[in-house]
XYZ file of C-alpha atoms in Angstrom:
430
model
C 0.000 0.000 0.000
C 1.664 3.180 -1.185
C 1.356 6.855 0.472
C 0.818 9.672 -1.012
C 1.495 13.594 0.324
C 0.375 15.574 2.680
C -3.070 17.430 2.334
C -5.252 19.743 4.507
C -7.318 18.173 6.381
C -11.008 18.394 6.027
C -12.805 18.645 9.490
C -15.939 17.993 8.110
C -17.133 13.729 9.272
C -13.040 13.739 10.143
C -13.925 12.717 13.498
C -16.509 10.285 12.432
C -14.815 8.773 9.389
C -11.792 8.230 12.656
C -14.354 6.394 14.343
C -15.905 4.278 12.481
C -12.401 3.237 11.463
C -11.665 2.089 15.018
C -15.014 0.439 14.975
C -13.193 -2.722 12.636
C -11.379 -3.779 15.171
C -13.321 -3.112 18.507
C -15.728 -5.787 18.457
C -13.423 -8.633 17.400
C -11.318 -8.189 20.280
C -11.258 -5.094 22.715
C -8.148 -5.985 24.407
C -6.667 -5.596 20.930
C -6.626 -1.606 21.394
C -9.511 -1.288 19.043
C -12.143 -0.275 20.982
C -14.288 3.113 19.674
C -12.576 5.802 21.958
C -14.165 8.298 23.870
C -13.024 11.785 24.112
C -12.777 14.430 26.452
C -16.137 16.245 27.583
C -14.876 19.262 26.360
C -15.673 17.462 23.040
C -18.885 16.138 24.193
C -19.796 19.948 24.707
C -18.600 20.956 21.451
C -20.689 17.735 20.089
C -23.468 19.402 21.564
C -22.818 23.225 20.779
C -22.594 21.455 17.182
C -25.805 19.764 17.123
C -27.681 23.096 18.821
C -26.289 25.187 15.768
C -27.503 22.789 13.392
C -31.171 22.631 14.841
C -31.238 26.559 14.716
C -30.509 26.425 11.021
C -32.736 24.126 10.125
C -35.592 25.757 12.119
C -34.657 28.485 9.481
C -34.304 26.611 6.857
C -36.011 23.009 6.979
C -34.606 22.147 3.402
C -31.133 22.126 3.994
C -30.272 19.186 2.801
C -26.688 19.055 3.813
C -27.668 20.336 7.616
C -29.812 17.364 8.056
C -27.340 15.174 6.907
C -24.691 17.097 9.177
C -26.959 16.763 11.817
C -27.598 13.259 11.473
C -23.949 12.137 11.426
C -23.403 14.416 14.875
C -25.691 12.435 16.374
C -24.271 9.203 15.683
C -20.704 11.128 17.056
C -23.151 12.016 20.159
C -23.972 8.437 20.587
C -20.062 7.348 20.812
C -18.919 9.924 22.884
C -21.843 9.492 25.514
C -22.114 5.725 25.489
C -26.052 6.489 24.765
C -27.115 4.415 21.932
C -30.566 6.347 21.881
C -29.072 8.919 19.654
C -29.372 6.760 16.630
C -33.015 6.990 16.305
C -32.169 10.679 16.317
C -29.345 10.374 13.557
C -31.448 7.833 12.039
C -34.326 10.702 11.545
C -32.396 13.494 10.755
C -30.595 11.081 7.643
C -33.841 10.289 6.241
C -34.402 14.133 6.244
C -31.475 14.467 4.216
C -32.725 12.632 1.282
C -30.307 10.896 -1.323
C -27.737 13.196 -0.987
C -23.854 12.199 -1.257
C -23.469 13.697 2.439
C -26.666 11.482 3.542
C -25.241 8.181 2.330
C -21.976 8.931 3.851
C -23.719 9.753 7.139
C -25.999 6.606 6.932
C -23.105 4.422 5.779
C -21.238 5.707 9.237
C -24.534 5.059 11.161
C -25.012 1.444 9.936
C -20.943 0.953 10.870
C -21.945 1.529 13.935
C -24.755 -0.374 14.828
C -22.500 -3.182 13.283
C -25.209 -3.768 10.086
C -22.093 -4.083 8.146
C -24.057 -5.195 4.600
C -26.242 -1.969 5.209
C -22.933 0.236 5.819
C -21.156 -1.716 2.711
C -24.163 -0.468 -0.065
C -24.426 2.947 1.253
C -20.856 3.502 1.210
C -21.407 2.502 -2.514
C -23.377 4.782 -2.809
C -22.266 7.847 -1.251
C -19.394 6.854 -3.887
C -21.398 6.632 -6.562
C -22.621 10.290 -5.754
C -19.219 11.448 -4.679
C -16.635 9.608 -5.699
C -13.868 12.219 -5.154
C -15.021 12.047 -1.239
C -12.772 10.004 1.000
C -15.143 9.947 4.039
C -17.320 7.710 1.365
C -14.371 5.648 0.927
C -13.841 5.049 3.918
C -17.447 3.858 5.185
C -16.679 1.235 2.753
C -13.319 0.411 3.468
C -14.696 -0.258 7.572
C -17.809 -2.249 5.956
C -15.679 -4.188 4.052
C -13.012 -5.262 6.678
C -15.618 -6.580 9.281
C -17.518 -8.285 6.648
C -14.033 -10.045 5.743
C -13.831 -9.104 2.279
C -10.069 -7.595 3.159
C -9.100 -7.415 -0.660
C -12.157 -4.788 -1.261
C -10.789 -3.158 2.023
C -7.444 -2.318 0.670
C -8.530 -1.051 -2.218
C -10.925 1.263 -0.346
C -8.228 2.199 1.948
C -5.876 2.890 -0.511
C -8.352 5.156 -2.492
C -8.589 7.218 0.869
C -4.899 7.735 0.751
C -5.178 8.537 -2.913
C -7.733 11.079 -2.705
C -6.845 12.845 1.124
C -3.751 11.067 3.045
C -5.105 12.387 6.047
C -5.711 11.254 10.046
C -8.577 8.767 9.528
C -6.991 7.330 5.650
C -3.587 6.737 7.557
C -5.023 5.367 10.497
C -7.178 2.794 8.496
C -3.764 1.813 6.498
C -2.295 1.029 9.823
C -5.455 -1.170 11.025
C -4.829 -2.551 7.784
C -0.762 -3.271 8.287
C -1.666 -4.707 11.676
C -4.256 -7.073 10.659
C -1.354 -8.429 8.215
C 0.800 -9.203 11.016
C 2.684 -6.142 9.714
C 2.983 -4.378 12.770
C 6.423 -2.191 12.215
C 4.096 -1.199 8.730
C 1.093 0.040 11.346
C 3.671 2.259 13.382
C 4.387 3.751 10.454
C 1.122 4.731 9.258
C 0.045 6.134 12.532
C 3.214 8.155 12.558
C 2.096 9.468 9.302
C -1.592 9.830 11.020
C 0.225 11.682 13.628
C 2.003 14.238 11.335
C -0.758 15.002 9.488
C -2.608 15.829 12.805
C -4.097 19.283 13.277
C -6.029 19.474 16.277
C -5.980 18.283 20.007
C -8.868 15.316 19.495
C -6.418 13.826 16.129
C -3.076 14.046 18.138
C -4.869 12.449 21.408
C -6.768 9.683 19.175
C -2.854 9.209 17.078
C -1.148 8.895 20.303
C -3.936 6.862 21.830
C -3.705 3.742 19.098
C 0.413 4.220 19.152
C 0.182 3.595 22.482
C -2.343 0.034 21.478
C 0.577 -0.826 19.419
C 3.315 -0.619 21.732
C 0.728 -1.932 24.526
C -0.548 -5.063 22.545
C 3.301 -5.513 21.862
C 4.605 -5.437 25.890
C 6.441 -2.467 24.754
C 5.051 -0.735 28.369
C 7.149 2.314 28.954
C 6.701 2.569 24.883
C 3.124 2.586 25.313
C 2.768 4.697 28.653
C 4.766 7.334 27.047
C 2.279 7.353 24.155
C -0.575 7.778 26.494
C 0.960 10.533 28.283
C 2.054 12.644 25.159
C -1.929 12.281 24.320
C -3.161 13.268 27.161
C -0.527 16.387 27.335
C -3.176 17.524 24.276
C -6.586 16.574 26.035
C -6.056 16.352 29.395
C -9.317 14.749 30.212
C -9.324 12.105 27.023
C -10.975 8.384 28.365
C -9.395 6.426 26.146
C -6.073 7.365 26.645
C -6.785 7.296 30.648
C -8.175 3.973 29.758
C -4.004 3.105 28.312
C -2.791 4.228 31.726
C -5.312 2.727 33.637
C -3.918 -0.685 31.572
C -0.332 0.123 32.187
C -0.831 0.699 35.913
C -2.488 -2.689 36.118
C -0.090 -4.452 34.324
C 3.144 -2.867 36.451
C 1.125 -3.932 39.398
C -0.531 -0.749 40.535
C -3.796 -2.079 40.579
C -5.245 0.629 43.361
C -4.802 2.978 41.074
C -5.893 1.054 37.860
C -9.365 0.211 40.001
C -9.942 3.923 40.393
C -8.867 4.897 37.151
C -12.117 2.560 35.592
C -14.415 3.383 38.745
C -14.169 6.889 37.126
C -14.553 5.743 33.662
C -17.478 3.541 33.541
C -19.286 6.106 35.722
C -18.400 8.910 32.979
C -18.621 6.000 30.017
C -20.375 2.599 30.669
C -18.300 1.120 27.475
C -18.925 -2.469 27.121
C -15.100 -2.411 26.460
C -14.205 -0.298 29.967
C -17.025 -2.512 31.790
C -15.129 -5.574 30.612
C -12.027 -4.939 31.333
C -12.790 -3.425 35.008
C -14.948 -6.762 35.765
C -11.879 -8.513 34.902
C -9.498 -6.967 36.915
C -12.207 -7.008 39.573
C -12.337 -10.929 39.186
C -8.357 -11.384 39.092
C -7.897 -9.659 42.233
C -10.611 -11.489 44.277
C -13.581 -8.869 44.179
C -15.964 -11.275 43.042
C -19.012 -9.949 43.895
C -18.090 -5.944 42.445
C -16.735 -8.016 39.530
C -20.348 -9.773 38.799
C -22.261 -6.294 39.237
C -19.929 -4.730 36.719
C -20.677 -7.756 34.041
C -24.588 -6.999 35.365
C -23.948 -3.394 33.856
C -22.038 -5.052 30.946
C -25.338 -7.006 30.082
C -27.884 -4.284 30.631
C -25.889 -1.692 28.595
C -25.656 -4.648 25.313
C -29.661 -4.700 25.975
C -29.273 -1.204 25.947
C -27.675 -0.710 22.425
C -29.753 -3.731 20.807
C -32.606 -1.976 21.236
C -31.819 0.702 19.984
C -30.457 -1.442 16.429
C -26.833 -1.464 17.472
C -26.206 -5.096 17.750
C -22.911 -6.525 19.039
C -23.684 -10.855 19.358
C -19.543 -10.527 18.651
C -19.185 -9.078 21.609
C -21.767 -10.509 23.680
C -20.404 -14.338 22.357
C -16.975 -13.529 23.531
C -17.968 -12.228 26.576
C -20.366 -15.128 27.228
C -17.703 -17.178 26.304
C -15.144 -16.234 29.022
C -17.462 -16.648 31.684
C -17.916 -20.167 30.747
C -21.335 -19.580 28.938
C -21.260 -21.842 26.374
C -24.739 -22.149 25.222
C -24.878 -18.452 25.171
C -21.619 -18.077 23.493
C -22.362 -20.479 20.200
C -25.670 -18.668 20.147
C -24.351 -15.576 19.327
C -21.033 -16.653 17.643
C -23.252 -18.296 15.204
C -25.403 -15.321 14.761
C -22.817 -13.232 13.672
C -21.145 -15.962 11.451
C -24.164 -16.166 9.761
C -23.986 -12.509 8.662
C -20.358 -12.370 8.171
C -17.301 -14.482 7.951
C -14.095 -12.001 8.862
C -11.061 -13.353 10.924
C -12.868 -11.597 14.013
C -15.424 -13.524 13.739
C -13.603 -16.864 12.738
C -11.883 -16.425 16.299
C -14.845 -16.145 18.184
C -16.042 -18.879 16.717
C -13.811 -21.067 17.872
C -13.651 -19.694 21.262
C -17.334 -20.741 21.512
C -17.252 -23.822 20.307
C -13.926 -24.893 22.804
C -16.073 -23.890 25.562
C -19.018 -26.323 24.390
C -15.837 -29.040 24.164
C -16.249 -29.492 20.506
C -12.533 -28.362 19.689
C -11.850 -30.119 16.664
C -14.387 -27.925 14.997
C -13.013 -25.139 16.706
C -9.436 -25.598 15.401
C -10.480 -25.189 11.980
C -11.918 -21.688 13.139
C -8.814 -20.918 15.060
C -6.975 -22.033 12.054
C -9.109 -19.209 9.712
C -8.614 -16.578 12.705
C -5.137 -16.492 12.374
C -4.370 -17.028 8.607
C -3.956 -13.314 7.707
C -1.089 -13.132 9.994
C -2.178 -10.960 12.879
C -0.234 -10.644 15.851
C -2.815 -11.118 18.142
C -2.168 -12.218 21.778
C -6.348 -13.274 22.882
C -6.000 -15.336 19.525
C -2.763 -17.082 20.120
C -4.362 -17.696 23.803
C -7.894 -19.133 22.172
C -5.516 -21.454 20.068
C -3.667 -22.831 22.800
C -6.112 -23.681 24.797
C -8.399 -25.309 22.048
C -5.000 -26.787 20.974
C -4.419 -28.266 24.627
C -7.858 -30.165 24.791
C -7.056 -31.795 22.036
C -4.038 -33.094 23.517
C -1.428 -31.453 21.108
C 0.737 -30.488 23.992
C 3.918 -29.191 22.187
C 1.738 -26.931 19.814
C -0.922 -26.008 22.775
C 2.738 -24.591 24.829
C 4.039 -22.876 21.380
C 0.388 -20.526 21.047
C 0.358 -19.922 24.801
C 3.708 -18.745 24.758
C 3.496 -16.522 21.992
C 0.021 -14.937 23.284
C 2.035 -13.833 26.528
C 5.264 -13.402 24.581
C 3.189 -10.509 21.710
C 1.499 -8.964 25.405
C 1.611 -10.374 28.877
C -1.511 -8.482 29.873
C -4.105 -8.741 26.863
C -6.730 -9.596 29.554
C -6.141 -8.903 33.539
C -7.848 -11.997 33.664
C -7.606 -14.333 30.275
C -3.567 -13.729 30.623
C -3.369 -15.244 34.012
C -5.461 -18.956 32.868
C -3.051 -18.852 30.159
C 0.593 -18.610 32.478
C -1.461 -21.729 34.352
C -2.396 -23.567 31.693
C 1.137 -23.061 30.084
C 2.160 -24.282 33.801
C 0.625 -27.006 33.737
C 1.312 -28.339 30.036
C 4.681 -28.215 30.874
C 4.013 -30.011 33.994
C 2.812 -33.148 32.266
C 6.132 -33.092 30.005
């Protein structure tokens, strides 16, 4: 994938197109660093000061196309950055308002990204190309369609029209999800580098320094990472995601006080399923069992939250389901989502469900899809070895669970510590 220069960047759906770009990774595995970030409230107040403009205007002029279309895509920003999932039906209302405008499919594209209806997202990003296919926002609301429906050839090429038409923030930052899903992780520092330089305001350097800081994280490169985090949050002092990376690093050198305050703050600002997860975890690894199953109580109510407001997630939910030892529950939603779509993310999950049901020879051949793009994924390798170790292939089961805590030690405060036993124990029975 080739780069091309520098160009002003457009603030107009910049944000957004950002987003949904970190949307292709977030459900498939959260520990993964790909989790939708949530910015500072500063930004939720500009979100708002944003949407109160555009309603003036429009009382003035109901036939502003564009406005509605503006208006609708704020909303679905709204619904990110406030963790309320009620704002679709808003964004969802003011779209339709738009009409069949370039700006409206681009908006609805980026709406149907995120309520994960990926085949939806996929034909409107066709056509908001058709109707502007100079626009690299439309572009990417393919490219992100295209990725979590698995069709990774027809991703590229999206992504590398982006870069063609505006090497900006959100184009190098979906070359770099690209790089890393290739196992081509020196390839994604260097995109999000190039997403870094190209930069221009506080919410782009804190969202470049945020998924640096994945990298290094997801890598056990932990001073790397922490000083990632830090630079970010030098630019928006109150960012969540990147308090989210330190709240990781803390836990991970051992500071868990201060990690357990860190997401006590965050899940009251931002009940993420992501930030819910992880805190139950490291609730659960340190012994607070009974804070740890009220947390995956919130977990649950906020998923029944977003599906009914049309923003499935059974990804999520199966993997969840999954690690608590759900297995029914797990294969009911893994297969859901395999039915729609068939992307590595997906592949993984399924395989993680059906180990937990004890039917690991069908899982292997999952596993074995998960992982043939290459990615460097730590929960993967882990999945693998342990579907690898019930089926009594000891010397492979000890060569996946060494390189899941080999690529990151701490990919799950909880996950990472079954896999140092199991490894343990395999090489116990040597």
């Amino acid at each position: 994938m080739k780069y091309q220069q520098r160009q002003v960047v457009a603030v107009v759906l910049l944000v957004t197109a950002a987003i949904a770009y970190l949307a292709a990774s977030g459900p498939a595995d959260s520990r993964a660093g790909g989790a939708p970030p949530v910015p500072a409230v500063a930004q939720q107040n500009q979100m708002h000061k944003v949407v109160h403009q555009l309603q003036q205007r429009l009382h003035e002029l109901p036939g502003d196309k564009d406005s509605w279309a503006r208006l609708g895509s704020s909303y679905v920003e709204l619904a990110r950055v406030t963790a309320d999932p009620a704002y679709y039906a808003k964004a969802e209302g003011a779209l339709k308002n738009a009409g069949d405008t370039g700006l409206a499919a681009i908006g609805t594209g980026t709406l149907a990204n995120a309520r994960h209806d990926f085949h939806a997202a996929r034909d409107w990003g066709l056509k908001a190309i058709a109707a502007l296919p100079s626009s690299a926002e439309a572009h990417g609301v393919l490219a992100d369609a295209l990725t979590q429906l698995g069709d990774d050839a027809g991703a590229q090429d999206a992504v590398q029209k982006m870069l063609d038409l505006k090497p900006n923030t959100a184009s190098f930052a979906r070359a770099s999800f690209h790089f890393e899903l290739h196992g081509d992780v020196d390839g994604a520092r260097d995109a999000m580098q190039r997403a870094l330089k190209a930069s221009t305001t506080p919410e782009e350097i804190a969202f470049c320094r945020y998924r640096l800081g994945e990298l290094a994280f997801d890598h056990n490169r932990l001073d790397e990472a922490a000083d990632h985090y830090q630079h970010g949050l030098a630019a928006r002092g109150d960012d969540m995601t990147l308090t989210q990376g330190m709240a990781k690093v803390a836990a991970a050198r051992g500071d868990v006080p201060v990690a357990l305050d860190s997401y006590r703050r965050l899940v009251a600002r931002a009940p993420l399923p992501q930030y819910l997860q992880e805190y139950a975890e490291l609730l659960e690894a340190g012994g607070h069992g009974d804070e740890a199953a009220r947390q995956y109580g919130v977990l649950t109510e906020q998923q029944r939250l977003m599906e009914s407001q049309g923003a499935s997630d059974d990804l999520a939910a199966a993997l969840v389901a999954a690690d608590r030892g759900d297995g029914m529950q797990a294969l009911r939603r893994a297969e859901a989502e395999w039915s729609r779509r068939q992307s590595v993310f997906v592949a993984d999950a399924m395989a993680w469900a059906l180990h937990v049901n004890g039917r690991d020879a069908e899982a292997l051949s999952y596993s074995d899809r998960a992982v043939a793009m290459g990615w460097q994924n730590a929960t993967f390798s882990y999945h693998r070895g342990m579907i690898l170790a019930a089926l009594g292939r000891v010397a492979e089961a000890q060569e996946a669970l060494v390189r899941a805590l080999t690529l990151n030690a701490n990919f799950s405060p909880l996950q990472s510590l079954k896999a140092g036993r199991k490894l343990a124990e395999l090489r116990g029975d040597r």
